[in-house]
CSV table of C-alpha atoms in Angstrom, one decimal:
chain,number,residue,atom,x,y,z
L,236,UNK,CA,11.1,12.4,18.3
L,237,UNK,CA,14.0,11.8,16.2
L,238,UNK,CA,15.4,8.2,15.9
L,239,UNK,CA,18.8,7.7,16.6
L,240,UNK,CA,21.5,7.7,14.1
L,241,UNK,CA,23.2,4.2,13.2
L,242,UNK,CA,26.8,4.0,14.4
L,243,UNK,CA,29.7,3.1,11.6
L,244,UNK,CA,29.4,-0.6,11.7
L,245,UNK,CA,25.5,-1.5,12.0
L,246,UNK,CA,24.0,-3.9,9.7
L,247,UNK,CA,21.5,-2.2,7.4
L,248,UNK,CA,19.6,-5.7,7.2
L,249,UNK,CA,17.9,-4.9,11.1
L,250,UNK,CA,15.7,-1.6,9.5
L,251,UNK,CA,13.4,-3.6,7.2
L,252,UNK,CA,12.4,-6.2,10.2
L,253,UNK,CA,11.4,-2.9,12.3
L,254,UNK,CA,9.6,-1.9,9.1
L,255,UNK,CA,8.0,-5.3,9.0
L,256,UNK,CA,6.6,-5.1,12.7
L,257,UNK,CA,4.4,-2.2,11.4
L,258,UNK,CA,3.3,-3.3,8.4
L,259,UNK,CA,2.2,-6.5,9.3
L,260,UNK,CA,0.5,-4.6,12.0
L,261,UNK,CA,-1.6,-2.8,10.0
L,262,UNK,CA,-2.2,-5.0,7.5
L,263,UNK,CA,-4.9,-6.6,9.7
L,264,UNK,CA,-7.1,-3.9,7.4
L,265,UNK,CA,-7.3,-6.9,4.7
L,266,UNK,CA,-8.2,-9.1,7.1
L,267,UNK,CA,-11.6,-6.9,7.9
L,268,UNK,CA,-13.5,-9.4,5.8
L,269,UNK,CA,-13.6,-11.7,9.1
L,270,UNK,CA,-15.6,-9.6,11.5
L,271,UNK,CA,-18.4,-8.4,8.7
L,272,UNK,CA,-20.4,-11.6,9.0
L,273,UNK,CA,-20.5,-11.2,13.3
L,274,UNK,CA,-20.9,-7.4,13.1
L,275,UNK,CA,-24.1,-7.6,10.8
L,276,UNK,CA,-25.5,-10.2,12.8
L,277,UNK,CA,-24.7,-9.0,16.1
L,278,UNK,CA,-25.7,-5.3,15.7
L,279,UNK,CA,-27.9,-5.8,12.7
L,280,UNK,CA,-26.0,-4.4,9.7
L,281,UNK,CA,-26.6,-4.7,6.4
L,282,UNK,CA,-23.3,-5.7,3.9
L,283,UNK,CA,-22.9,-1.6,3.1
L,284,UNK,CA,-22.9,-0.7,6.1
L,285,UNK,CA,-20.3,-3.5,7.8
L,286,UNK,CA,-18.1,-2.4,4.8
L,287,UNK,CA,-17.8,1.2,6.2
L,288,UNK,CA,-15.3,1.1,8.9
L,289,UNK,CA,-12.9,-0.7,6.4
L,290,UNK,CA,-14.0,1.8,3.0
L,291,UNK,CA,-13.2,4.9,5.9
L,292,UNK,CA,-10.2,3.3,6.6
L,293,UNK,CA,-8.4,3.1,3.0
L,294,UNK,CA,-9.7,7.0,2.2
L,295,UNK,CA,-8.0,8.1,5.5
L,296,UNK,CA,-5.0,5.6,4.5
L,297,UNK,CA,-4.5,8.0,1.3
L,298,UNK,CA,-5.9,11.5,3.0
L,299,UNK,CA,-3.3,11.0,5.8
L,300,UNK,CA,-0.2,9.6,3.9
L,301,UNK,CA,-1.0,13.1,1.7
L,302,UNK,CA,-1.3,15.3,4.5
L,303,UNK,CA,1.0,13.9,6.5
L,304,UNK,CA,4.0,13.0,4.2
L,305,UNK,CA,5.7,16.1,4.8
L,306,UNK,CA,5.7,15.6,8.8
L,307,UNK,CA,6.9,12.4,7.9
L,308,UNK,CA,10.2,13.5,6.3
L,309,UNK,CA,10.8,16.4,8.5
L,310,UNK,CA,10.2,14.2,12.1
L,311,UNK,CA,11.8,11.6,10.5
L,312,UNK,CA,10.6,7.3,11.0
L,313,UNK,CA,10.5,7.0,14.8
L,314,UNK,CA,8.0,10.0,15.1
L,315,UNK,CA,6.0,8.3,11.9
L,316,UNK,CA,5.7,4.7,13.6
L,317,UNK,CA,5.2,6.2,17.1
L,318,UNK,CA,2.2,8.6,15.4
L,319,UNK,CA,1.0,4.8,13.5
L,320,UNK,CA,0.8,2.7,17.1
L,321,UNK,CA,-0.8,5.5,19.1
L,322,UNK,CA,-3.6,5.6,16.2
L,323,UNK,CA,-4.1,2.2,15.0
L,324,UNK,CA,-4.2,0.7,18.4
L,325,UNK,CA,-6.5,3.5,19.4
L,326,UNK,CA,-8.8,2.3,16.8
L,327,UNK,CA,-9.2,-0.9,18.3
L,328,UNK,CA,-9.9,0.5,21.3
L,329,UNK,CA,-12.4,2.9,20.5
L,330,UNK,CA,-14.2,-0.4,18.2
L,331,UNK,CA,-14.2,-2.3,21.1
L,332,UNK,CA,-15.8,0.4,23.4
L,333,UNK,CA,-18.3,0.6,20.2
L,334,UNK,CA,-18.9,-3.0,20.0
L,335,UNK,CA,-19.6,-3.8,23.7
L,336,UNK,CA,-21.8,-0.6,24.1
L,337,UNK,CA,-23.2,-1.5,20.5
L,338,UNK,CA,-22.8,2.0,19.2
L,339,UNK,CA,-21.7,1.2,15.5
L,340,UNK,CA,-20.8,5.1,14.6
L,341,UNK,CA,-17.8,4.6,17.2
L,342,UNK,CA,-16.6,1.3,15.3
L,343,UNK,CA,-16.6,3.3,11.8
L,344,UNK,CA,-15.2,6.5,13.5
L,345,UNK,CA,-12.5,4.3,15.3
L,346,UNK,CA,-11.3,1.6,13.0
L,347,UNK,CA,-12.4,3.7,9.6
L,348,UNK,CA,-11.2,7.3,11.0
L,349,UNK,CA,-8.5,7.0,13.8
L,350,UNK,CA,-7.2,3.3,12.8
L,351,UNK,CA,-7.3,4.8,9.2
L,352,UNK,CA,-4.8,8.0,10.1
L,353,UNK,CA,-2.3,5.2,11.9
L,354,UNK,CA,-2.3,3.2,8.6
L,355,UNK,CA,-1.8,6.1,6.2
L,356,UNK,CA,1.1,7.0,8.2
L,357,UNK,CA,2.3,3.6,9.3
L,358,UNK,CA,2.2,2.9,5.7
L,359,UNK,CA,5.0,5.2,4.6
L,360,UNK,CA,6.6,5.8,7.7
L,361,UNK,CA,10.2,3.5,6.6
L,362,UNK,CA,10.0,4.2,3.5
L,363,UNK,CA,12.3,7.3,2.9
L,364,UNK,CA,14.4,5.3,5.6
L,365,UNK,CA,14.7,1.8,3.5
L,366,UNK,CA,15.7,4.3,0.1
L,367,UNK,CA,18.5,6.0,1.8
L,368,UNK,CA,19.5,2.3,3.7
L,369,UNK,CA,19.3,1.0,0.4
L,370,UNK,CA,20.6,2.5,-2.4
L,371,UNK,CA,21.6,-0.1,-4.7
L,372,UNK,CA,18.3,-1.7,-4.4
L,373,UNK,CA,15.8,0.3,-3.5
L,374,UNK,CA,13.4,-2.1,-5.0
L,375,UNK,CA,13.8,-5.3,-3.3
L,376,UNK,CA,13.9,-3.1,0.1
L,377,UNK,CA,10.5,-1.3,-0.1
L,378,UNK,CA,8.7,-4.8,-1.1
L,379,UNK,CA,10.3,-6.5,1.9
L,380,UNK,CA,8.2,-3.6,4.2
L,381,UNK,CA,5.5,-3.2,1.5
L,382,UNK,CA,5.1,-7.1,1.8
L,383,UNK,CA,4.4,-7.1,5.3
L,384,UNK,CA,1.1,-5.2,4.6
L,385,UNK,CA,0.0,-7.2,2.1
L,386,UNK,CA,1.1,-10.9,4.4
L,387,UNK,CA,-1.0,-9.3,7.6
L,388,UNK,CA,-3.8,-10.6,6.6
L,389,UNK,CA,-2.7,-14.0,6.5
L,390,UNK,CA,-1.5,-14.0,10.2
L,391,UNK,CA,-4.8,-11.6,10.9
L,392,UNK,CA,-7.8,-13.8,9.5
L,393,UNK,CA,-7.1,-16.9,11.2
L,394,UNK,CA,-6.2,-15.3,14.7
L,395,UNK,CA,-9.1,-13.3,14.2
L,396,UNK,CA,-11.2,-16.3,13.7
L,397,UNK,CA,-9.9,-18.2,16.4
L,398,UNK,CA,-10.8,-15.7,18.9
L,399,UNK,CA,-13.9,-15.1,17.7
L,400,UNK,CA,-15.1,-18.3,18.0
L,401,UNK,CA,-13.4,-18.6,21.2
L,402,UNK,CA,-14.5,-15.6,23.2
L,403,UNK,CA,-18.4,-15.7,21.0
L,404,UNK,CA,-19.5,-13.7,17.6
L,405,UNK,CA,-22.3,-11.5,20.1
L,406,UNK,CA,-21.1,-8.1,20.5
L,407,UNK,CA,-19.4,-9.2,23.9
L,408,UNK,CA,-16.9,-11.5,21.8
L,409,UNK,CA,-16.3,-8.6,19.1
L,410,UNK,CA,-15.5,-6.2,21.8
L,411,UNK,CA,-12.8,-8.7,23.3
L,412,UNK,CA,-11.0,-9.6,20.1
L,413,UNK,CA,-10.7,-6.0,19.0
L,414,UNK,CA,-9.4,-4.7,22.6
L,415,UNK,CA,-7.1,-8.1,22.1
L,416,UNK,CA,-6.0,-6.5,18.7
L,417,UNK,CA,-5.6,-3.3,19.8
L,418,UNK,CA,-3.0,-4.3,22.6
L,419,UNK,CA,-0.9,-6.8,21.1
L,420,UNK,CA,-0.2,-4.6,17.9
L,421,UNK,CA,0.6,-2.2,20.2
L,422,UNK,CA,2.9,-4.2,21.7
L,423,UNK,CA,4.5,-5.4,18.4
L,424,UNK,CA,4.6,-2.1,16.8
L,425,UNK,CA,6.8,-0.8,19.7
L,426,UNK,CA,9.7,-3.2,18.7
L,427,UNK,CA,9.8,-1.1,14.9
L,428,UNK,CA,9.6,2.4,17.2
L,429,UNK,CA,12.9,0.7,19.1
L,430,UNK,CA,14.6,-0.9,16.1
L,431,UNK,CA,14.6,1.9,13.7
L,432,UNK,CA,17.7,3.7,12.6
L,433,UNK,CA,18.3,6.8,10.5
L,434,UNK,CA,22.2,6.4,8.3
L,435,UNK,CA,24.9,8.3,9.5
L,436,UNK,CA,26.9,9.9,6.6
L,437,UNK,CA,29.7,6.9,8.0
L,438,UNK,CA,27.3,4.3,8.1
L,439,UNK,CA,26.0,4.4,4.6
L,440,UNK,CA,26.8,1.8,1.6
L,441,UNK,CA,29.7,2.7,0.0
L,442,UNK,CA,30.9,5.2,3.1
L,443,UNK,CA,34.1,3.4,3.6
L,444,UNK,CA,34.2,4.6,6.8
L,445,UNK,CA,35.2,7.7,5.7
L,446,UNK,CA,34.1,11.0,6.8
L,447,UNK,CA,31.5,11.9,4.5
L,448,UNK,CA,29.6,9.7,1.8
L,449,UNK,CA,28.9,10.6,-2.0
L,450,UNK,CA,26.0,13.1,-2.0
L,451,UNK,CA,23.0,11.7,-3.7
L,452,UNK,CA,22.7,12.0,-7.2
L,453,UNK,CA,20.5,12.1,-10.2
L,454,UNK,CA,18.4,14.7,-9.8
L,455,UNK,CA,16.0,16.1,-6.5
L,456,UNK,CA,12.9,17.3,-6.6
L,457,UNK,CA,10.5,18.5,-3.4
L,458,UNK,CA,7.7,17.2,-2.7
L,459,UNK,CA,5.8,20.7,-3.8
L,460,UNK,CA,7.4,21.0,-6.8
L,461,UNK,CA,6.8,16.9,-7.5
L,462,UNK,CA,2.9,17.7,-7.6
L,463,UNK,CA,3.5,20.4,-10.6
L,464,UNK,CA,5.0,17.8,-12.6
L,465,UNK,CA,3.3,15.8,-15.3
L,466,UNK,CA,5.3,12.5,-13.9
L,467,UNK,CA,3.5,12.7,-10.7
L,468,UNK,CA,0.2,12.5,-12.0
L,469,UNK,CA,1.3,10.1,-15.1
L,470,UNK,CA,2.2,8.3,-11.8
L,471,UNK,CA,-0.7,8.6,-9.6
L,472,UNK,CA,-2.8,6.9,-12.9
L,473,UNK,CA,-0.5,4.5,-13.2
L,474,UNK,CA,-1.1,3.7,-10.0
L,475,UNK,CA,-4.6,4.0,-9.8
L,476,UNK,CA,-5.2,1.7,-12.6
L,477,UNK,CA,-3.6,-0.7,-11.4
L,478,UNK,CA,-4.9,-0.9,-7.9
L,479,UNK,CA,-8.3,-0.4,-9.3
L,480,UNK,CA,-8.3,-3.6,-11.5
L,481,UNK,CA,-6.4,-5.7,-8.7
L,482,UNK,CA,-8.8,-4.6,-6.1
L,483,UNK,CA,-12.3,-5.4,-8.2
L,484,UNK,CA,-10.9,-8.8,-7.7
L,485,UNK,CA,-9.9,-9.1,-4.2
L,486,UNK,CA,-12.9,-7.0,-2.4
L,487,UNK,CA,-15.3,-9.8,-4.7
L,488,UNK,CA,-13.2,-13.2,-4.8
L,489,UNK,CA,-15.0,-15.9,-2.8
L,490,UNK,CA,-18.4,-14.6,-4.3
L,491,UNK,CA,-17.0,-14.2,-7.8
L,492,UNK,CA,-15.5,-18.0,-8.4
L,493,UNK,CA,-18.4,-19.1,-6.7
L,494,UNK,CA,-20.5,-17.6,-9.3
L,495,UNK,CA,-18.2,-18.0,-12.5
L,496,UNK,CA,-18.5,-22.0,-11.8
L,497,UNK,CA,-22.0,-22.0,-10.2
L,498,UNK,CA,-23.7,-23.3,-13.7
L,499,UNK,CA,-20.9,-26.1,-14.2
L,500,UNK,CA,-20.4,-29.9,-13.2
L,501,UNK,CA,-18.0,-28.8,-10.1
L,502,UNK,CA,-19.6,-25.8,-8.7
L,503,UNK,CA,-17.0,-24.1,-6.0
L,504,UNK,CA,-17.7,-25.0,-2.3
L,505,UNK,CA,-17.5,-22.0,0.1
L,506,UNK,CA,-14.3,-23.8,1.9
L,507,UNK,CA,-12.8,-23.7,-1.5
L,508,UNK,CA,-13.8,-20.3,-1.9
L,509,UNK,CA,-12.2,-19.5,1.2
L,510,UNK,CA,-8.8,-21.3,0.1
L,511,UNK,CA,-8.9,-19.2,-3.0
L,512,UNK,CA,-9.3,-16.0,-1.3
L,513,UNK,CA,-5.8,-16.9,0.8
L,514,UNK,CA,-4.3,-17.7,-2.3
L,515,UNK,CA,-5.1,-14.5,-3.8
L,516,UNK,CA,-3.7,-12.7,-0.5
L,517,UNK,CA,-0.3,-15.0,-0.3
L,518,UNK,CA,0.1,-13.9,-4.0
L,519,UNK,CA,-0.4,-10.4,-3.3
L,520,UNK,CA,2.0,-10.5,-0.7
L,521,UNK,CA,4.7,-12.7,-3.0
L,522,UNK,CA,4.5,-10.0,-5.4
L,523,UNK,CA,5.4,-6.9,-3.4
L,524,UNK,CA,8.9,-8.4,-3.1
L,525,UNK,CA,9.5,-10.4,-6.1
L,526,UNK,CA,8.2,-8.0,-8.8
L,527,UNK,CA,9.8,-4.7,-6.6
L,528,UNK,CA,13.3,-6.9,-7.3
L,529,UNK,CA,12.8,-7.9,-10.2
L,530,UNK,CA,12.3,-4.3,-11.1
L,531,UNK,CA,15.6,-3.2,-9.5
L,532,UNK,CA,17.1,-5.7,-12.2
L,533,UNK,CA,14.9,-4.5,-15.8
L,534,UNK,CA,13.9,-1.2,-14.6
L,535,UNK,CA,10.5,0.2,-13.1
L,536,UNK,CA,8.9,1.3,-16.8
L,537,UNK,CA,9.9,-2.6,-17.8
L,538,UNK,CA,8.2,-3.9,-14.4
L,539,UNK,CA,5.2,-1.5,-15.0
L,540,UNK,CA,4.4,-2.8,-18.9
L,541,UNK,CA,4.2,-6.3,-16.9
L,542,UNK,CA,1.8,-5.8,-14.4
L,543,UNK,CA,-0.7,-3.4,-17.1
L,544,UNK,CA,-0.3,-5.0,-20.2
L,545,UNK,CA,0.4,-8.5,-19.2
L,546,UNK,CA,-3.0,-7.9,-16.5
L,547,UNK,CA,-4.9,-7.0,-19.2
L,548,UNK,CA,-4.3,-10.4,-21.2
L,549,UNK,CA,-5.2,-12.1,-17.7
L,550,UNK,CA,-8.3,-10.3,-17.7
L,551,UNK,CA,-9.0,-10.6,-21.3
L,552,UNK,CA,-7.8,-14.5,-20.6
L,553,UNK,CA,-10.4,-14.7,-17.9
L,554,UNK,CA,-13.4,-12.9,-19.4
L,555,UNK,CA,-13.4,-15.4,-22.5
L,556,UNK,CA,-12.5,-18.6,-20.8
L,557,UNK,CA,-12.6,-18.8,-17.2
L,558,UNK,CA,-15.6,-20.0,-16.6
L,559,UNK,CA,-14.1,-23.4,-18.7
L,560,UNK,CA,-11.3,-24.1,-16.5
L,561,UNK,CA,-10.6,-23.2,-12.8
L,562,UNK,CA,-7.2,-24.0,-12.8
L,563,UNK,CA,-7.0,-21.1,-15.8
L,564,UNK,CA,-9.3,-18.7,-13.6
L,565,UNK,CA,-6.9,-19.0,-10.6
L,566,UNK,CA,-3.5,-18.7,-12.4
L,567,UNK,CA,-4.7,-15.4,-14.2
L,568,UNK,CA,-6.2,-14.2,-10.6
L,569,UNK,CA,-2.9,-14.9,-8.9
L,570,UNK,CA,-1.1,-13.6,-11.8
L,571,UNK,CA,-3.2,-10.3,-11.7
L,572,UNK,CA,-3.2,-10.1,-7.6
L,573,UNK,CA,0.5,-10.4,-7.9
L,574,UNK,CA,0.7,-7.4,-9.8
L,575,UNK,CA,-1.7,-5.7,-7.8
L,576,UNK,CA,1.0,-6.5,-5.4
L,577,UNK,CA,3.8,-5.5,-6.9
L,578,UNK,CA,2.8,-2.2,-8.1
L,579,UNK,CA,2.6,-1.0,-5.1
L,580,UNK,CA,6.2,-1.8,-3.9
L,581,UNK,CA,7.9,-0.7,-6.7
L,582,UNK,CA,6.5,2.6,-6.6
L,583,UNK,CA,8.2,4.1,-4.4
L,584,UNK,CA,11.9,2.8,-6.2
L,585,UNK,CA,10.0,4.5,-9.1
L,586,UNK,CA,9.2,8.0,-7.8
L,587,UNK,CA,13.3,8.0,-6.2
L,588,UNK,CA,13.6,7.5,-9.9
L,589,UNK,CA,12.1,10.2,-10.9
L,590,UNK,CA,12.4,12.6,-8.1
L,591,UNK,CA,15.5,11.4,-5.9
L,592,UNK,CA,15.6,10.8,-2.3
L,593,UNK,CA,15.5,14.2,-1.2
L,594,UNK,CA,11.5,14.0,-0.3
L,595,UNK,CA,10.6,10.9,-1.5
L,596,UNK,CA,8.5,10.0,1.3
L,597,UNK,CA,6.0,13.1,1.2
L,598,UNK,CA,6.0,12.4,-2.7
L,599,UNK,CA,5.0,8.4,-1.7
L,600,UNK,CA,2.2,9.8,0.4
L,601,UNK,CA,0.7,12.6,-1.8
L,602,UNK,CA,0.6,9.0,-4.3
L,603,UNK,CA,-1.4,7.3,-2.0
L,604,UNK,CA,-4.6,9.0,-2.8
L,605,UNK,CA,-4.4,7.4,-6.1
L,606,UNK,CA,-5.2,4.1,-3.7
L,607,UNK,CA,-8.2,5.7,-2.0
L,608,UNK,CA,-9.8,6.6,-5.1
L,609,UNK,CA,-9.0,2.9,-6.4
L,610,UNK,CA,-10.3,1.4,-3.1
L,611,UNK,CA,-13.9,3.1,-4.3
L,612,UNK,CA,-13.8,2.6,-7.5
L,613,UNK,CA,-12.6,-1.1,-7.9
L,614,UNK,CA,-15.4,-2.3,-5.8
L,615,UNK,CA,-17.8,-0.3,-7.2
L,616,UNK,CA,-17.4,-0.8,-10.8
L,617,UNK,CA,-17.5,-4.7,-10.0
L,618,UNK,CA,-20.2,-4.7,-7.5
L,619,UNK,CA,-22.6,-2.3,-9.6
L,620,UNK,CA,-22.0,-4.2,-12.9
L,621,UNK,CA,-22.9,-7.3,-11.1
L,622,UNK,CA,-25.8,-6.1,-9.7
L,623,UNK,CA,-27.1,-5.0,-13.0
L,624,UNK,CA,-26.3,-7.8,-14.6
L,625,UNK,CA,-28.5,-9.8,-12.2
L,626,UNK,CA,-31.5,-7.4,-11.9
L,627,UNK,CA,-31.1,-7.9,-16.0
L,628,UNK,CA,-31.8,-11.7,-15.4
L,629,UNK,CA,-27.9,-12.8,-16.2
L,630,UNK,CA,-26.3,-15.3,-14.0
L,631,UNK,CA,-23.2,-17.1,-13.6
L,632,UNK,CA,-19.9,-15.5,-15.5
L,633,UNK,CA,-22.3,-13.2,-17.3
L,634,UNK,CA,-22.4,-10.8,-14.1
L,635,UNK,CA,-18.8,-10.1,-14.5
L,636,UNK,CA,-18.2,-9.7,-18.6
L,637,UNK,CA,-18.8,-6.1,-18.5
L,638,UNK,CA,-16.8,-5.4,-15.8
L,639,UNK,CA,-13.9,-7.0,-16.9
L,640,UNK,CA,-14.1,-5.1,-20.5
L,641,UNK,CA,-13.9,-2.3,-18.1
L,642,UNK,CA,-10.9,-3.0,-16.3
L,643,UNK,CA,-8.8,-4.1,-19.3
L,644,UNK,CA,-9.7,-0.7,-20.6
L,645,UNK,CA,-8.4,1.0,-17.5
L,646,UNK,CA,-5.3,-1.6,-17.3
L,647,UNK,CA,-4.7,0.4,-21.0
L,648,UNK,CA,-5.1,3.8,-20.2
L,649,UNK,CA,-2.4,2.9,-17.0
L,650,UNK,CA,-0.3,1.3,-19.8
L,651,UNK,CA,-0.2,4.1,-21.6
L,652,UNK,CA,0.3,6.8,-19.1
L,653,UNK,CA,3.2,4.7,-17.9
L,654,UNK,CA,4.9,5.0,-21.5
L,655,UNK,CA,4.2,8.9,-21.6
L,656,UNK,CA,6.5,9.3,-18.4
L,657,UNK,CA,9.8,10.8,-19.2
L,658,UNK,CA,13.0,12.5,-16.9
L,659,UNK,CA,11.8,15.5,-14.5
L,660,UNK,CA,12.6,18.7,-16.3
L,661,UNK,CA,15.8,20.6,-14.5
L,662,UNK,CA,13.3,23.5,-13.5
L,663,UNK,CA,11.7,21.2,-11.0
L,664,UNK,CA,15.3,20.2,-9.7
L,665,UNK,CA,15.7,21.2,-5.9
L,666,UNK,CA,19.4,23.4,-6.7
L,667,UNK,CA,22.7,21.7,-5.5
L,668,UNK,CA,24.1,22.9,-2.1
L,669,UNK,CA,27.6,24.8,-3.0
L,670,UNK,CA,30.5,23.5,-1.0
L,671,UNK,CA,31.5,25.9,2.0
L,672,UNK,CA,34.9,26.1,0.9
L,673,UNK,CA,34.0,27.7,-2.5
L,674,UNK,CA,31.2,29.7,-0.5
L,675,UNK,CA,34.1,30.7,1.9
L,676,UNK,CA,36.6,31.6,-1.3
L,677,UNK,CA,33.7,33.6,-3.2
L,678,UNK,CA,32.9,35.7,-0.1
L,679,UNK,CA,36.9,35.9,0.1
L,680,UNK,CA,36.8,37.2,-3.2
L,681,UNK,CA,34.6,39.8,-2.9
L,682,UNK,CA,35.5,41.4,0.4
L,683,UNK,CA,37.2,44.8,-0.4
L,684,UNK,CA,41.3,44.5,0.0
């Protein structure tokens, strides 16, 4: 199911609203938050286990963009978003049999396993496409897509809420609002399947309208040989670090500025807690596209010193004196979610960098498992320190210190693997294509007079 090609003539600017439609899609996943509370009360959970189906979901996101990266490049966008419908909306489905039957393995196994496949692969499904679309800023084009899946949450939680509290928070009401979900994103992803375009050779930037456009250049590496390379993995724990220490913030925010001003004059309500917590998500979402062009501008090693060095004085900022003034703790927050953001948008721009455009997409998904293993670890190191802390009689700000020492440590380690990177050695370089008239003259020249 390849997409069709875009005639000489067709405005570039229509792919990134059809990779909008998907990523806004599935970024309902941050949105997941809003059916815990009804889930644990309706079926009897405990907070673990109404975190699994969205925990499953991030490990497939990463497991799938790996696996399925490759399949991505070769069946090209259309095939990708098509594959990213049929799965997330499934999901839905299959939590909504779960919910009205009250069978809770089918809500993990649908949202967390199925849903989780259609967002690995909805996840880098346009982003080869945007690259080749946009090679004079790649930056600013993958944050416009990338963006979308960090803003879905903000169209997500309050629909989600509305029809929760409209159809009932029993098992009945969960069922209806996820079979609600599962239709209309179906419905909306459809428009991306329709919308996307491929580049002609005519239709590219720069073309001309002439028969053939520059070949790519800089150098191009496959995605097999990317993995062999010390940049990809310099890469992946760039990467990691900085999802990690974004993340420990996001999964814990409302509980976490409740607690840091719980032992002060103006304790935090829990609407204000709330408020915060779209903040956070409206300055992840800013960040995907303003750092990713700002990048195109002073370079994606620049961009990356930002986000880890500057992240770890906001942490540092934080740890000593948040607890003293809210509006410090929320600037740093927004500052560091921002980056959280960001990083992921210009990575992407980064790796065609470093490896071209030749199989930048599979390279993008093999990435993504840096994300999974952030997506345990952030909440993990946060939540366990925290719950140490307590059992240990601390309170407040105090449940939080150690974590934070811990996350300006791994913001350094990120910082420096991000200076170790360096140009792809030729050896890795996928070898130039001769032109068939030389091919044509050499064979000439050695058939026998």
């Amino acid at each position: 199911m390849r997409p069709p090609v875009a005639p000489p003539g067709w405005s570039r600017w229509l792919v990134p609203p059809a990779a909008l439609s998907v990523h806004l899609s599935i970024g309902q996943a941050y949105a997941w938050s809003v059916f815990k509370p009804h889930l644990e009360s309706a079926l009897h959970l405990s907070g673990t286990q109404s975190a699994l189906p969205f925990q499953l979901g991030i490990v497939m996101l990463g497991l799938s963009a790996a696996f399925g990266g490759t399949l991505v490049e070769r069946n090209g966008p259309r095939w990708a978003m098509t594959v990213a419908l049929v799965c997330f909306s499934s999901g839905f489905l299959l939590s909504a049999l779960g919910a009205v039957t009250e069978q809770y393995w089918l809500i993990v196994f649908g949202y967390g396993f199925v849903g989780g496949i259609g967002l690995g692969i909805g996840y880098i499904s346009p982003v080869s496409t945007l690259i080749k679309w946009f090679p004079d800023r790649p930056g600013m084009a993958t944050g416009i897509a990338i963006m979308g899946f960090g803003g879905g949450a903000l169209i997500a939680s309050p629909w989600s809420a509305q029809m929760l509290d409209s159809f009932g928070a029993d098992s009945g009401g969960i069922a209806l609002a996820f079979l609600v979900h599962g239709l209309v994103y179906a419905v909306f992803m459809t428009l991306g399947v329709l919308l996307v375009r491929v580049p002609s050779k005519e239709s590219l930037p720069g073309a001309r309208g002439t028969a053939q456009a520059a070949p790519p250049t800089g150098p191009q590496v496959s995605a097999k040989q990317a993995i062999r390379t010390p940049q990809f993995w310099l890469l992946w724990l760039v990467l990691c670090m900085n999802v990690t220490a974004g993340i420990g913030i996001l999964e814990k925010a409302a509980p976490m500025i409740t607690d840091f001003f719980a032992d002060t004059g103006t304790p935090v309500t829990v609407s204000a807690a709330a408020g915060f917590v779209a903040l956070l998500s409206a300055a992840n979402m800013a960040g995907r596209i303003g750092w990713s062009s700002t990048s195109d501008l002073i370079g994606r090693k620049n961009v990356y010193r930002l986000y880890l060095g500057v992240g770890a004085l906001m942490y540092l900022l934080i740890a000593l004196y948040g607890d003293s003034s809210k509006p410090l703790f929320v600037i740093c927050a927004l500052v560091i979610l921002s980056f959280y953001g960001g990083g992921f948008a210009t990575v992407p721009a980064y790796l065609k960098d470093l490896f071209g455009t030749y199989q930048v997409g599979a390279i993008h998904g093999r990435l993504l498992t840096a994300w999974s293993t952030a997506g345990v670890l952030g909440p993990l190191i946060v939540n366990w320190v925290a719950d140490s802390q307590k059992d240990a009689g601390k309170h407040g700000s105090s449940l939080y210190g150690l974590s934070f020492t811990i996350m300006i440590g791994l913001l350094a380690v990120g910082f420096v693997a991000n200076e170790l990177v360096r140009p792809v050695h030729a050896r890795h370089h996928v070898p130039a294509p001769r032109e068939s008239s030389d091919d044509t003259a050499d064979r000439d020249h050695q058939q026998p007079a």
